[in-house]
PDB file of C-alpha atoms and ligand atoms in Angstrom:
ATOM      1  CA  UNK A   1      22.527  -5.700 -17.270  1.00  0.00           C
ATOM      2  CA  UNK A   2      19.007  -4.410 -16.583  1.00  0.00           C
ATOM      3  CA  UNK A   3      18.777  -3.585 -12.875  1.00  0.00           C
ATOM      4  CA  UNK A   4      15.814  -3.766 -10.512  1.00  0.00           C
ATOM      5  CA  UNK A   5      15.119  -2.353  -7.041  1.00  0.00           C
ATOM      6  CA  UNK A   6      12.362  -4.072  -5.049  1.00  0.00           C
ATOM      7  CA  UNK A   7      10.407  -2.417  -2.221  1.00  0.00           C
ATOM      8  CA  UNK A   8       8.565  -4.543   0.343  1.00  0.00           C
ATOM      9  CA  UNK A   9       6.718  -4.336   3.656  1.00  0.00           C
ATOM     10  CA  UNK A  10       6.066  -7.987   4.484  1.00  0.00           C
ATOM     11  CA  UNK A  11       7.227 -11.533   4.006  1.00  0.00           C
ATOM     12  CA  UNK A  12       8.629 -10.897   0.546  1.00  0.00           C
ATOM     13  CA  UNK A  13       7.573 -14.191  -1.014  1.00  0.00           C
ATOM     14  CA  UNK A  14       7.201 -12.517  -4.395  1.00  0.00           C
ATOM     15  CA  UNK A  15      10.602 -10.861  -3.920  1.00  0.00           C
ATOM     16  CA  UNK A  16      12.101 -14.283  -3.210  1.00  0.00           C
ATOM     17  CA  UNK A  17      10.627 -15.661  -6.437  1.00  0.00           C
ATOM     18  CA  UNK A  18      12.128 -12.771  -8.418  1.00  0.00           C
ATOM     19  CA  UNK A  19      15.513 -13.281  -6.738  1.00  0.00           C
ATOM     20  CA  UNK A  20      15.361 -16.977  -7.630  1.00  0.00           C
ATOM     21  CA  UNK A  21      14.399 -16.210 -11.237  1.00  0.00           C
ATOM     22  CA  UNK A  22      17.310 -13.784 -11.499  1.00  0.00           C
ATOM     23  CA  UNK A  23      19.828 -16.467 -10.554  1.00  0.00           C
ATOM     24  CA  UNK A  24      19.208 -17.981 -14.008  1.00  0.00           C
ATOM     25  CA  UNK A  25      21.976 -16.608 -16.246  1.00  0.00           C
ATOM     26  CA  UNK A  26      19.400 -16.454 -19.065  1.00  0.00           C
ATOM     27  CA  UNK A  27      17.153 -14.097 -17.062  1.00  0.00           C
ATOM     28  CA  UNK A  28      17.728 -10.567 -18.417  1.00  0.00           C
ATOM     29  CA  UNK A  29      17.472  -8.625 -15.113  1.00  0.00           C
ATOM     30  CA  UNK A  30      19.179  -8.565 -11.723  1.00  0.00           C
ATOM     31  CA  UNK A  31      17.862  -7.297  -8.381  1.00  0.00           C
ATOM     32  CA  UNK A  32      20.469  -4.820  -7.115  1.00  0.00           C
ATOM     33  CA  UNK A  33      18.806  -3.590  -3.932  1.00  0.00           C
ATOM     34  CA  UNK A  34      15.813  -4.289  -1.689  1.00  0.00           C
ATOM     35  CA  UNK A  35      14.175  -1.546   0.369  1.00  0.00           C
ATOM     36  CA  UNK A  36      11.494  -1.636   3.048  1.00  0.00           C
ATOM     37  CA  UNK A  37       9.429   0.721   5.194  1.00  0.00           C
ATOM     38  CA  UNK A  38      10.062  -1.411   8.300  1.00  0.00           C
ATOM     39  CA  UNK A  39      12.248  -4.283   9.473  1.00  0.00           C
ATOM     40  CA  UNK A  40      10.266  -6.568   7.174  1.00  0.00           C
ATOM     41  CA  UNK A  41      10.735 -10.353   7.327  1.00  0.00           C
ATOM     42  CA  UNK A  42      11.339 -10.332   3.574  1.00  0.00           C
ATOM     43  CA  UNK A  43      14.655  -8.513   4.044  1.00  0.00           C
ATOM     44  CA  UNK A  44      16.057 -11.913   5.023  1.00  0.00           C
ATOM     45  CA  UNK A  45      15.662 -13.024   1.401  1.00  0.00           C
ATOM     46  CA  UNK A  46      17.889 -10.156   0.290  1.00  0.00           C
ATOM     47  CA  UNK A  47      20.479 -11.189   2.861  1.00  0.00           C
ATOM     48  CA  UNK A  48      20.365 -14.839   1.749  1.00  0.00           C
ATOM     49  CA  UNK A  49      20.882 -13.843  -1.875  1.00  0.00           C
ATOM     50  CA  UNK A  50      23.654 -11.391  -0.954  1.00  0.00           C
ATOM     51  CA  UNK A  51      21.665  -8.362  -2.129  1.00  0.00           C
ATOM     52  CA  UNK A  52      22.113  -5.029  -0.287  1.00  0.00           C
ATOM     53  CA  UNK A  53      19.079  -3.663   1.499  1.00  0.00           C
ATOM     54  CA  UNK A  54      17.896  -0.550   3.269  1.00  0.00           C
ATOM     55  CA  UNK A  55      15.044   0.447   5.562  1.00  0.00           C
ATOM     56  CA  UNK A  56      13.374   3.841   5.566  1.00  0.00           C
ATOM     57  CA  UNK A  57      11.037   3.541   8.561  1.00  0.00           C
ATOM     58  CA  UNK A  58       7.494   4.771   8.089  1.00  0.00           C
ATOM     59  CA  UNK A  59       6.808   7.481  10.652  1.00  0.00           C
ATOM     60  CA  UNK A  60       3.172   8.234   9.861  1.00  0.00           C
ATOM     61  CA  UNK A  61       1.171   9.915   7.110  1.00  0.00           C
ATOM     62  CA  UNK A  62       2.112  13.421   8.329  1.00  0.00           C
ATOM     63  CA  UNK A  63       5.713  12.642   7.323  1.00  0.00           C
ATOM     64  CA  UNK A  64       4.950  10.918   4.023  1.00  0.00           C
ATOM     65  CA  UNK A  65       6.804  13.556   1.974  1.00  0.00           C
ATOM     66  CA  UNK A  66      10.039  13.304   4.029  1.00  0.00           C
ATOM     67  CA  UNK A  67       9.792   9.513   4.021  1.00  0.00           C
ATOM     68  CA  UNK A  68       9.364   9.530   0.255  1.00  0.00           C
ATOM     69  CA  UNK A  69      12.343  11.861  -0.220  1.00  0.00           C
ATOM     70  CA  UNK A  70      14.581   9.554   1.789  1.00  0.00           C
ATOM     71  CA  UNK A  71      13.310   6.506  -0.113  1.00  0.00           C
ATOM     72  CA  UNK A  72      13.981   8.313  -3.379  1.00  0.00           C
ATOM     73  CA  UNK A  73      17.534   9.203  -2.265  1.00  0.00           C
ATOM     74  CA  UNK A  74      18.227   5.586  -1.361  1.00  0.00           C
ATOM     75  CA  UNK A  75      16.938   4.393  -4.734  1.00  0.00           C
ATOM     76  CA  UNK A  76      19.008   6.980  -6.588  1.00  0.00           C
ATOM     77  CA  UNK A  77      22.184   5.517  -5.117  1.00  0.00           C
ATOM     78  CA  UNK A  78      21.479   2.351  -7.125  1.00  0.00           C
ATOM     79  CA  UNK A  79      20.110   3.967 -10.289  1.00  0.00           C
ATOM     80  CA  UNK A  80      17.834   0.999 -11.015  1.00  0.00           C
ATOM     81  CA  UNK A  81      16.279   0.637 -14.446  1.00  0.00           C
ATOM     82  CA  UNK A  82      13.043  -0.476 -12.767  1.00  0.00           C
ATOM     83  CA  UNK A  83      11.501  -0.188  -9.291  1.00  0.00           C
ATOM     84  CA  UNK A  84       9.124  -2.981  -8.251  1.00  0.00           C
ATOM     85  CA  UNK A  85       6.648  -2.473  -5.411  1.00  0.00           C
ATOM     86  CA  UNK A  86       6.212  -6.036  -4.213  1.00  0.00           C
ATOM     87  CA  UNK A  87       3.944  -5.753  -1.223  1.00  0.00           C
ATOM     88  CA  UNK A  88       5.021  -2.237  -0.184  1.00  0.00           C
ATOM     89  CA  UNK A  89       1.943  -1.285   1.840  1.00  0.00           C
ATOM     90  CA  UNK A  90       2.461   2.493   1.625  1.00  0.00           C
ATOM     91  CA  UNK A  91       1.406   5.075  -0.911  1.00  0.00           C
ATOM     92  CA  UNK A  92       4.399   6.861  -2.401  1.00  0.00           C
ATOM     93  CA  UNK A  93       4.204  10.674  -2.470  1.00  0.00           C
ATOM     94  CA  UNK A  94       3.365  12.110  -5.916  1.00  0.00           C
ATOM     95  CA  UNK A  95       6.862  13.533  -6.527  1.00  0.00           C
ATOM     96  CA  UNK A  96       8.428  10.104  -5.977  1.00  0.00           C
ATOM     97  CA  UNK A  97       5.897   8.563  -8.366  1.00  0.00           C
ATOM     98  CA  UNK A  98       6.690  11.301 -10.893  1.00  0.00           C
ATOM     99  CA  UNK A  99      10.423  10.651 -10.525  1.00  0.00           C
ATOM    100  CA  UNK A 100      10.222   6.921 -11.284  1.00  0.00           C
ATOM    101  CA  UNK A 101       6.990   6.243 -13.189  1.00  0.00           C
ATOM    102  CA  UNK A 102       6.590   4.531 -15.613  1.00  0.00           C
ATOM    103  CA  UNK A 103       9.687   2.619 -14.477  1.00  0.00           C
ATOM    104  CA  UNK A 104       7.725   1.930 -11.292  1.00  0.00           C
ATOM    105  CA  UNK A 105       5.486  -1.131 -11.180  1.00  0.00           C
ATOM    106  CA  UNK A 106       3.303  -2.772  -8.560  1.00  0.00           C
ATOM    107  CA  UNK A 107       1.908  -6.232  -7.955  1.00  0.00           C
ATOM    108  CA  UNK A 108      -1.657  -6.408  -6.690  1.00  0.00           C
ATOM    109  CA  UNK A 109      -3.690  -9.389  -5.443  1.00  0.00           C
ATOM    110  CA  UNK A 110      -6.875  -8.656  -7.415  1.00  0.00           C
ATOM    111  CA  UNK A 111      -8.062  -8.279 -10.988  1.00  0.00           C
ATOM    112  CA  UNK A 112      -7.820  -4.490 -11.231  1.00  0.00           C
ATOM    113  CA  UNK A 113      -9.756  -2.224 -11.456  1.00  0.00           C
ATOM    114  CA  UNK A 114     -11.683  -4.543  -9.126  1.00  0.00           C
ATOM    115  CA  UNK A 115     -10.691  -4.333  -5.437  1.00  0.00           C
ATOM    116  CA  UNK A 116      -7.962  -1.684  -5.344  1.00  0.00           C
ATOM    117  CA  UNK A 117      -6.298  -0.741  -2.050  1.00  0.00           C
ATOM    118  CA  UNK A 118      -4.626  -2.385   0.889  1.00  0.00           C
ATOM    119  CA  UNK A 119      -7.213  -5.139   1.569  1.00  0.00           C
ATOM    120  CA  UNK A 120      -7.904  -6.491  -1.896  1.00  0.00           C
ATOM    121  CA  UNK A 121      -8.256 -10.152  -0.894  1.00  0.00           C
ATOM    122  CA  UNK A 122     -10.437  -9.400   2.130  1.00  0.00           C
ATOM    123  CA  UNK A 123     -12.592  -7.069   0.018  1.00  0.00           C
ATOM    124  CA  UNK A 124     -13.122  -9.730  -2.673  1.00  0.00           C
ATOM    125  CA  UNK A 125     -14.325 -12.237  -0.068  1.00  0.00           C
ATOM    126  CA  UNK A 126     -16.520  -9.640   1.682  1.00  0.00           C
ATOM    127  CA  UNK A 127     -18.121  -8.764  -1.670  1.00  0.00           C
ATOM    128  CA  UNK A 128     -18.984 -12.418  -2.264  1.00  0.00           C
ATOM    129  CA  UNK A 129     -16.958 -12.445  -5.487  1.00  0.00           C
ATOM    130  CA  UNK A 130     -16.774 -15.818  -7.215  1.00  0.00           C
ATOM    131  CA  UNK A 131     -13.546 -14.843  -8.924  1.00  0.00           C
ATOM    132  CA  UNK A 132     -10.786 -12.395  -8.309  1.00  0.00           C
ATOM    133  CA  UNK A 133      -7.250 -12.339  -9.695  1.00  0.00           C
ATOM    134  CA  UNK A 134      -3.770 -10.904  -9.750  1.00  0.00           C
ATOM    135  CA  UNK A 135      -2.424  -7.863 -11.593  1.00  0.00           C
ATOM    136  CA  UNK A 136       0.848  -6.126 -12.356  1.00  0.00           C
ATOM    137  CA  UNK A 137       0.465  -2.420 -13.114  1.00  0.00           C
ATOM    138  CA  UNK A 138       2.464   0.728 -13.683  1.00  0.00           C
ATOM    139  CA  UNK A 139       2.183   2.999 -10.631  1.00  0.00           C
ATOM    140  CA  UNK A 140       0.542   6.349 -11.259  1.00  0.00           C
ATOM    141  CA  UNK A 141      -0.836   8.986  -8.878  1.00  0.00           C
ATOM    142  CA  UNK A 142      -3.948   6.997  -7.983  1.00  0.00           C
ATOM    143  CA  UNK A 143      -4.462   3.973  -5.762  1.00  0.00           C
ATOM    144  CA  UNK A 144      -3.915   0.979  -8.067  1.00  0.00           C
ATOM    145  CA  UNK A 145      -5.194   2.907 -11.093  1.00  0.00           C
ATOM    146  CA  UNK A 146      -2.160   2.738 -13.391  1.00  0.00           C
ATOM    147  CA  UNK A 147      -1.934   0.962 -16.752  1.00  0.00           C
ATOM    148  CA  UNK A 148      -2.315  -2.814 -16.457  1.00  0.00           C
ATOM    149  CA  UNK A 149       0.707  -4.756 -17.727  1.00  0.00           C
ATOM    150  CA  UNK A 150      -0.527  -8.272 -16.955  1.00  0.00           C
ATOM    151  CA  UNK A 151      -3.381  -9.898 -15.113  1.00  0.00           C
ATOM    152  CA  UNK A 152      -5.008 -13.252 -14.612  1.00  0.00           C
ATOM    153  CA  UNK A 153      -8.249 -14.533 -13.099  1.00  0.00           C
ATOM    154  CA  UNK A 154      -8.355 -16.798 -10.027  1.00  0.00           C
ATOM    155  CA  UNK A 155     -11.539 -18.472  -8.757  1.00  0.00           C
ATOM    156  CA  UNK A 156     -12.790 -17.916  -5.234  1.00  0.00           C
ATOM    157  CA  UNK A 157     -13.815 -21.346  -3.959  1.00  0.00           C
ATOM    158  CA  UNK A 158     -16.023 -22.565  -1.120  1.00  0.00           C
ATOM    159  CA  UNK A 159     -14.132 -22.471   2.173  1.00  0.00           C
ATOM    160  CA  UNK A 160     -11.758 -19.703   1.064  1.00  0.00           C
ATOM    161  CA  UNK A 161     -10.760 -17.246   3.742  1.00  0.00           C
ATOM    162  CA  UNK A 162      -8.440 -14.262   3.249  1.00  0.00           C
ATOM    163  CA  UNK A 163      -5.316 -16.304   3.958  1.00  0.00           C
ATOM    164  CA  UNK A 164      -6.199 -19.327   1.800  1.00  0.00           C
ATOM    165  CA  UNK A 165      -7.244 -17.191  -1.145  1.00  0.00           C
ATOM    166  CA  UNK A 166      -4.171 -14.948  -0.879  1.00  0.00           C
ATOM    167  CA  UNK A 167      -1.906 -18.008  -0.833  1.00  0.00           C
ATOM    168  CA  UNK A 168      -3.515 -19.175  -4.103  1.00  0.00           C
ATOM    169  CA  UNK A 169      -3.176 -15.707  -5.643  1.00  0.00           C
ATOM    170  CA  UNK A 170       0.505 -15.240  -4.794  1.00  0.00           C
ATOM    171  CA  UNK A 171       1.936 -17.950  -7.085  1.00  0.00           C
ATOM    172  CA  UNK A 172       0.048 -16.364  -9.992  1.00  0.00           C
ATOM    173  CA  UNK A 173       1.332 -12.893  -9.013  1.00  0.00           C
ATOM    174  CA  UNK A 174       4.887 -14.276  -8.951  1.00  0.00           C
ATOM    175  CA  UNK A 175       4.591 -15.752 -12.412  1.00  0.00           C
ATOM    176  CA  UNK A 176       3.103 -12.517 -13.808  1.00  0.00           C
ATOM    177  CA  UNK A 177       5.727 -10.358 -12.071  1.00  0.00           C
ATOM    178  CA  UNK A 178       8.676 -12.410 -13.294  1.00  0.00           C
ATOM    179  CA  UNK A 179       7.302 -12.417 -16.830  1.00  0.00           C
ATOM    180  CA  UNK A 180       6.632  -8.650 -16.810  1.00  0.00           C
ATOM    181  CA  UNK A 181      10.140  -7.885 -15.501  1.00  0.00           C
ATOM    182  CA  UNK A 182      11.609 -10.167 -18.175  1.00  0.00           C
ATOM    183  CA  UNK A 183       9.597  -8.500 -20.933  1.00  0.00           C
ATOM    184  CA  UNK A 184      10.476  -4.974 -19.748  1.00  0.00           C
ATOM    185  CA  UNK A 185      14.152  -5.909 -19.482  1.00  0.00           C
ATOM    186  CA  UNK A 186      14.261  -7.292 -23.006  1.00  0.00           C
ATOM    187  CA  UNK A 187      12.353  -4.320 -24.426  1.00  0.00           C
ATOM    188  CA  UNK A 188       9.477  -6.562 -25.515  1.00  0.00           C
ATOM    189  CA  UNK A 189       7.221  -4.510 -23.225  1.00  0.00           C
ATOM    190  CA  UNK A 190       7.511  -0.713 -23.535  1.00  0.00           C
ATOM    191  CA  UNK A 191       6.361   1.437 -20.626  1.00  0.00           C
ATOM    192  CA  UNK A 192       4.411   4.543 -21.574  1.00  0.00           C
ATOM    193  CA  UNK A 193       4.540   7.705 -19.393  1.00  0.00           C
ATOM    194  CA  UNK A 194       1.695   7.986 -16.866  1.00  0.00           C
ATOM    195  CA  UNK A 195       2.342  11.306 -15.131  1.00  0.00           C
TER     196      UNK A 195
HETATM  197  C1  GAR B   1       1.280  -9.522  -2.424  1.00  0.00           C
HETATM  198  O1  GAR B   1       0.131 -10.281  -2.627  1.00  0.00           O
HETATM  199  C2  GAR B   1       1.126  -8.147  -3.040  1.00  0.00           C
HETATM  200  O2  GAR B   1       0.432  -8.144  -4.224  1.00  0.00           O
HETATM  201  C3  GAR B   1       0.347  -7.449  -1.963  1.00  0.00           C
HETATM  202  O3  GAR B   1       1.008  -7.823  -0.791  1.00  0.00           O
HETATM  203  C4  GAR B   1       1.451  -9.172  -0.944  1.00  0.00           C
HETATM  204  C5  GAR B   1       2.899  -9.255  -0.506  1.00  0.00           C
HETATM  205  O4  GAR B   1       3.273 -10.580  -0.321  1.00  0.00           O
HETATM  206  N1  GAR B   1       0.331  -6.036  -2.197  1.00  0.00           N
HETATM  207  C6  GAR B   1      -0.746  -5.274  -1.990  1.00  0.00           C
HETATM  208  O5  GAR B   1      -1.780  -5.698  -1.518  1.00  0.00           O
HETATM  209  C7  GAR B   1      -0.552  -3.832  -2.365  1.00  0.00           C
HETATM  210  N2  GAR B   1      -1.824  -3.160  -2.406  1.00  0.00           N
HETATM  211  P1  GAR B   1       4.782 -10.975  -0.079  1.00  0.00           P
HETATM  212  O6  GAR B   1       5.345  -9.998   0.935  1.00  0.00           O
HETATM  213  O7  GAR B   1       4.736 -12.375   0.466  1.00  0.00           O
HETATM  214  O8  GAR B   1       5.481 -10.919  -1.420  1.00  0.00           O
END
């Protein structure tokens, strides 16, 4: 079976959707471990689905390399075929990216290359964009610059604030993520080296 590790920082709603998808016997991948950089609320989803989890606490940018090494060691225990960053709000050190990319993908709440970074939804609203989107990419050494695997447009509508717009983006992200994982697992989608 094709195995997936998922890394999160927050509520893990996209993680939950992937866990639900993977309960379908027809789905070609299984989540084997969930990791986080803090005691994230989303770890509860792992517990509910009986999936092991680990936390490698973020201790500040000065210790990014050590943090990344520990994260890498934890992932290696599980030997996943794919690592999914699903709301992990930290940049991985380059050697960790090199170790896993292109089997390292990320969901992003914007239509990349528009609005990269940690505040994509806020930035789209601040820019007065009339449309934004959702993307799934391969992680490379840049900030949200890797090859795009799937993306879809979402309109920004009158009355949208960061929360409302993000809540409309997330269901699209989930659908794209589940489909990308399925296509990678079946071999329909081949990942090309990035670093
Ligand atoms: C998702 O929208 C994900 O794309 C975003 O965080 C959210 C996590 O939601 N990630 C980034 O912005 C990374 N730059 P969730 O914890 O409810 O799945």
